[in-house]
Amino acid sequence: MSSMEQERKTVKLGDETVQRGSGGETHQTAHGDVPTLTTQQGVPVADDQNSLKAGARGPTLMEDFHFREKMFHFDHERIPERVVHARGYGAHGFFELTHSLSDITRADVLQRVGERVPAFVRFSTVAGAKGSSDLARDARGFAVKLYTKEGNWDIVGNNIPVFFIQDAMKFPDMVHAVKEEPDRAFPQAQSAHDNFWDFISLSPESMNMIMWVMSDRGIPRSFRFMEGFAVHTFRFVTADGKSTYAKFHWKPKQGLQSVVWNEAVKINGADPDFHRRDLWNAIQKGDYPEWELGVQLFDDAFADSFDFDILDATKLIPEELVPVKPVGRLVLDRMVDNFFAETEQVAFCTQNVVPGIDFTNDPLLQGRNFSYLDTQLKRLGGPNFTHIPINAPKCPFHTLQQDGHGAMHNPKGRVNYEPNSWGGAAGGPRENPQKGYTSYPDAIEGRKERVRSEKFADHYSQARQYYISQTEVEQTHIQQAITFELSKVETPAIRARVVSHLLNIDKGLAQAVADGLGLEKLPEAAPPARAPVDLPPSAALSIIKNGPESFAGRKVGVLITNGADDAILDALEKAASAEKFDLELVAPQIGGIKTAGGRHVPAGQRVPGGPSVLYDAVVLLPSEDGGTQLAKDADAKDFVSDAFAHAKFIGYVPAAAPLLAKAGVTEDAHDNGVIAIQKATDIAGFIKTCRALRFWDREAKVHAV
Ligand code: HDD
């Protein structure tokens, strides 16, 4: 055998009997009947391992069309990431109407109770790049596409009901300021730097939103446990032209939950895909997350009497003033088949509304209506991005648009213009004044001018309302978050300027931040454009006041070793399936453990890969020997000390006492959140306690600084 033949033989794969000329068909291999690999032209490929060369050690030949096509395609795989909200994760589902709004709007999707339409939702962070980690402190995008029978309706919202700025003119500045600084290209996915706080401290209109992002809302535990808001005031319009203002809310059936900051920092290292994995796992195992769509409805009389302007996106309408009326439910029940094709290419546009839904003159919304369509052209490469299946309507559609990059749906037949004199189907689609979209004939009058309405000028009252609506624990988190962020700001004048705004929100908050920063004296309060007023607290604004009723959808980490108690493990497994929470075993080896009774149980994580930050509560379930061993292990010690510091409920068997002590949780430090489990019947009580999610009373005791 020549050396060339020998070389060829060694690189040939497997024992395949390829049927030549079977492009797009299947052939027999050692792996069974498999599809034949082809080029994009459908030509079957014989060898996908070696490029075509002039001799075994010679140069690659230009005529190797398979190599060229493969490389050409690879070289062009990337598209520009979204300029904001680059990191996101999407899922399919449906929206089902539970309460008809037929008296308020002609929107087809809101007429018939029980009717469902397909939905696609993409959650995101705002500032970070596509590959940034999930637990950045940030607002979360909550973008919903409803494929209704009268076209696609996009509700492009966030998990926060207010925004940083009032006028879209300021959006590029705000985004530039929060993103990495342009000379050094850091920090990534973080607002804790000079440029952001410089911009914020010079833009008092951002103060309400600052309270929200610096609260636990900025570090949600899961996409499944956060609310969504369309932010702006929209209009519902009936067939006979009656208009009602509407604000849209998505409330999670799973309840609200966030993590604490130190936990977020560690989750980013332990599992940068924490939120993605959580949604993926929940949907794959059939635990479908659900949100209730609610609307706040009001009229011009309310709008005129309201303290703030309903066109100002930095303000919300408290639920106590205008209750949220339930309308329907959104259920996510299917992950995408392909991330790029669907989640990356989905194009949300605030301008995508359907008959019966209309805009208001909110200057942020008006600007968005321009920006979203515009950005898709750059991102998706042409005007035909609606031909991509995830963006195409699921109802019949007929346009007279044609050509452009990637045109898939050019009109059939002779007619591509209107008016025309061809009758019937040959004449193509025609406008329909009865069914078609009509804009609400809002009377507009005014001079052209670059101004901000006087009614937009109160920047502090709602920020104060948000702050006083929080529990003490949540207020402390806001103080700590602002202190943390400003401690990363290098310019002392910027730190002081932020505190000068906080003084208009809450003196205690300003003082706590000033103390945390070590400011020698409090600055003067920033002169408000309009004097703030005292508003009553609103319970709906707190996460802790709106937690879940059960432990469903949460996750318990069980630190376990060989020789663990069978009955207790069994009770935990039964409780998990009854209450519908997840149980993950964290063991010295990933292969798992053998219980005292000899049952082999596989582990979900090895101790160094399963820190307690990945769980909502923990159970320490070693054997006597295992407990002594774990007490000598730094990762096991961190597992316990972090769970304790993050105010988590800790269940433990007596054998775990040496580990608890090594982690600093000595007998005298035990509190009502550290719960002894002597026998299997103690598990029920432990899980019941876990429904509170955290033992917040501990928190103040573990933070001395
Ligand atoms: Fe925006 C993306 C939400 C103000 C311009 N925005 C984007 C996404 C969400 C939001 C959830 C991601 C959609 C997806 O998953 O693909 N944006 C908001 C909210 C805002 C807001 C709730 C205030 C109430 N946005 C806003 C303004 C502008 C933009 C004022 C510009 C005038 N937003 C964009 C954009 C993006 C975007 C540049 C980037 C990628 C995209 O649109 O498709 O056009």
GROMACS .gro file of N, CA and C and ligand atoms in nm, residues 82-85 122 141-143 156-158 163 168 171 231-232 348 364 367-368 371-372 375-376, ligand 1:
model
  116
   82ARG      N    1  -2.805   4.269   1.947
   82ARG     CA    2  -2.893   4.382   1.977
   82ARG      C    3  -2.813   4.489   2.050
   83VAL      N    4  -2.839   4.614   2.016
   83VAL     CA    5  -2.761   4.723   2.077
   83VAL      C    6  -2.791   4.734   2.227
   84VAL      N    7  -2.912   4.700   2.266
   84VAL     CA    8  -2.945   4.674   2.407
   84VAL      C    9  -3.021   4.543   2.412
   85HIS      N   10  -3.033   4.484   2.530
   85HIS     CA   11  -3.103   4.356   2.546
   85HIS      C   12  -3.038   4.245   2.461
  122ARG      N   13  -3.951   3.675   2.493
  122ARG     CA   14  -3.805   3.679   2.511
  122ARG      C   15  -3.774   3.765   2.633
  141GLY      N   16  -3.569   4.260   3.034
  141GLY     CA   17  -3.667   4.275   2.928
  141GLY      C   18  -3.771   4.167   2.939
  142PHE      N   19  -3.894   4.199   2.903
  142PHE     CA   20  -4.006   4.104   2.907
  142PHE      C   21  -4.087   4.134   2.782
  143ALA      N   22  -4.044   4.076   2.669
  143ALA     CA   23  -4.104   4.109   2.540
  143ALA      C   24  -4.195   3.995   2.495
  156VAL      N   25  -4.366   4.511   2.428
  156VAL     CA   26  -4.220   4.507   2.450
  156VAL      C   27  -4.190   4.578   2.582
  157GLY      N   28  -4.196   4.499   2.690
  157GLY     CA   29  -4.186   4.561   2.822
  157GLY      C   30  -4.064   4.519   2.900
  158ASN      N   31  -4.061   4.561   3.024
  158ASN     CA   32  -3.955   4.526   3.119
  158ASN      C   33  -4.018   4.467   3.245
  163PHE      N   34  -3.939   5.392   3.360
  163PHE     CA   35  -3.814   5.393   3.283
  163PHE      C   36  -3.723   5.506   3.330
  168ALA      N   37  -3.739   5.989   2.421
  168ALA     CA   38  -3.653   5.896   2.348
  168ALA      C   39  -3.523   5.962   2.301
  171PHE      N   40  -3.229   5.836   2.488
  171PHE     CA   41  -3.200   5.692   2.497
  171PHE      C   42  -3.056   5.658   2.458
  231VAL      N   43  -4.506   4.942   3.053
  231VAL     CA   44  -4.459   5.074   3.095
  231VAL      C   45  -4.551   5.188   3.049
  232HIS      N   46  -4.561   5.208   2.918
  232HIS     CA   47  -4.636   5.325   2.867
  232HIS      C   48  -4.787   5.310   2.887
  348PHE      N   49  -3.892   4.220   1.789
  348PHE     CA   50  -4.005   4.286   1.854
  348PHE      C   51  -4.008   4.433   1.814
  364LEU      N   52  -4.155   5.883   2.486
  364LEU     CA   53  -4.064   5.768   2.485
  364LEU      C   54  -4.118   5.663   2.388
  367GLY      N   55  -4.081   5.762   2.021
  367GLY     CA   56  -3.945   5.739   1.973
  367GLY      C   57  -3.918   5.591   1.952
  368ARG      N   58  -3.971   5.508   2.042
  368ARG     CA   59  -3.950   5.363   2.028
  368ARG      C   60  -4.013   5.313   1.898
  371SER      N   61  -3.756   5.343   1.649
  371SER     CA   62  -3.628   5.275   1.671
  371SER      C   63  -3.632   5.125   1.645
  372TYR      N   64  -3.739   5.059   1.685
  372TYR     CA   65  -3.739   4.912   1.677
  372TYR      C   66  -3.740   4.864   1.533
  375THR      N   67  -3.393   4.925   1.383
  375THR     CA   68  -3.282   4.840   1.429
  375THR      C   69  -3.287   4.701   1.364
  376GLN      N   70  -3.406   4.655   1.329
  376GLN     CA   71  -3.416   4.521   1.270
  376GLN      C   72  -3.351   4.516   1.132
  706HDD    FE1   73  -3.606   4.912   2.406
  706HDD     C1   74  -3.485   4.633   2.262
  706HDD     C2   75  -3.779   4.723   2.636
  706HDD     C3   76  -3.704   5.199   2.570
  706HDD     C4   77  -3.478   5.098   2.157
  706HDD     N1   78  -3.626   4.716   2.444
  706HDD     C5   79  -3.568   4.616   2.370
  706HDD     C6   80  -3.608   4.489   2.425
  706HDD     C7   81  -3.691   4.514   2.530
  706HDD     C8   82  -3.703   4.659   2.541
  706HDD     C9   83  -3.759   4.414   2.620
  706HDD    C10   84  -3.564   4.354   2.374
  706HDD    C11   85  -3.660   4.294   2.277
  706HDD    C12   86  -3.613   4.157   2.240
  706HDD     O1   87  -3.616   4.069   2.327
  706HDD     O2   88  -3.574   4.140   2.125
  706HDD     N2   89  -3.712   4.953   2.574
  706HDD    C13   90  -3.782   4.862   2.648
  706HDD    C14   91  -3.865   4.933   2.745
  706HDD    C15   92  -3.842   5.066   2.727
  706HDD    C16   93  -3.748   5.079   2.618
  706HDD    C17   94  -3.957   4.866   2.843
  706HDD    C18   95  -3.902   5.183   2.798
  706HDD    C19   96  -4.022   5.184   2.843
  706HDD     N3   97  -3.590   5.111   2.371
  706HDD    C20   98  -3.640   5.214   2.449
  706HDD    C21   99  -3.619   5.340   2.383
  706HDD    C22  100  -3.556   5.312   2.263
  706HDD    C23  101  -3.539   5.168   2.260
  706HDD    C24  102  -3.660   5.474   2.437
  706HDD    C25  103  -3.513   5.405   2.154
  706HDD    C26  104  -3.573   5.514   2.122
  706HDD     N4  105  -3.493   4.873   2.243
  706HDD    C27  106  -3.455   4.964   2.152
  706HDD    C28  107  -3.384   4.905   2.033
  706HDD    C29  108  -3.388   4.751   2.066
  706HDD    C30  109  -3.457   4.749   2.201
  706HDD    C31  110  -3.255   4.963   1.999
  706HDD    C32  111  -3.258   4.674   2.060
  706HDD    C33  112  -3.288   4.549   1.987
  706HDD    C34  113  -3.423   4.564   1.938
  706HDD     O3  114  -3.472   4.685   1.975
  706HDD     O4  115  -3.486   4.485   1.873
  706HDD     O5  116  -3.453   4.933   1.917
   0.00000   0.00000   0.00000
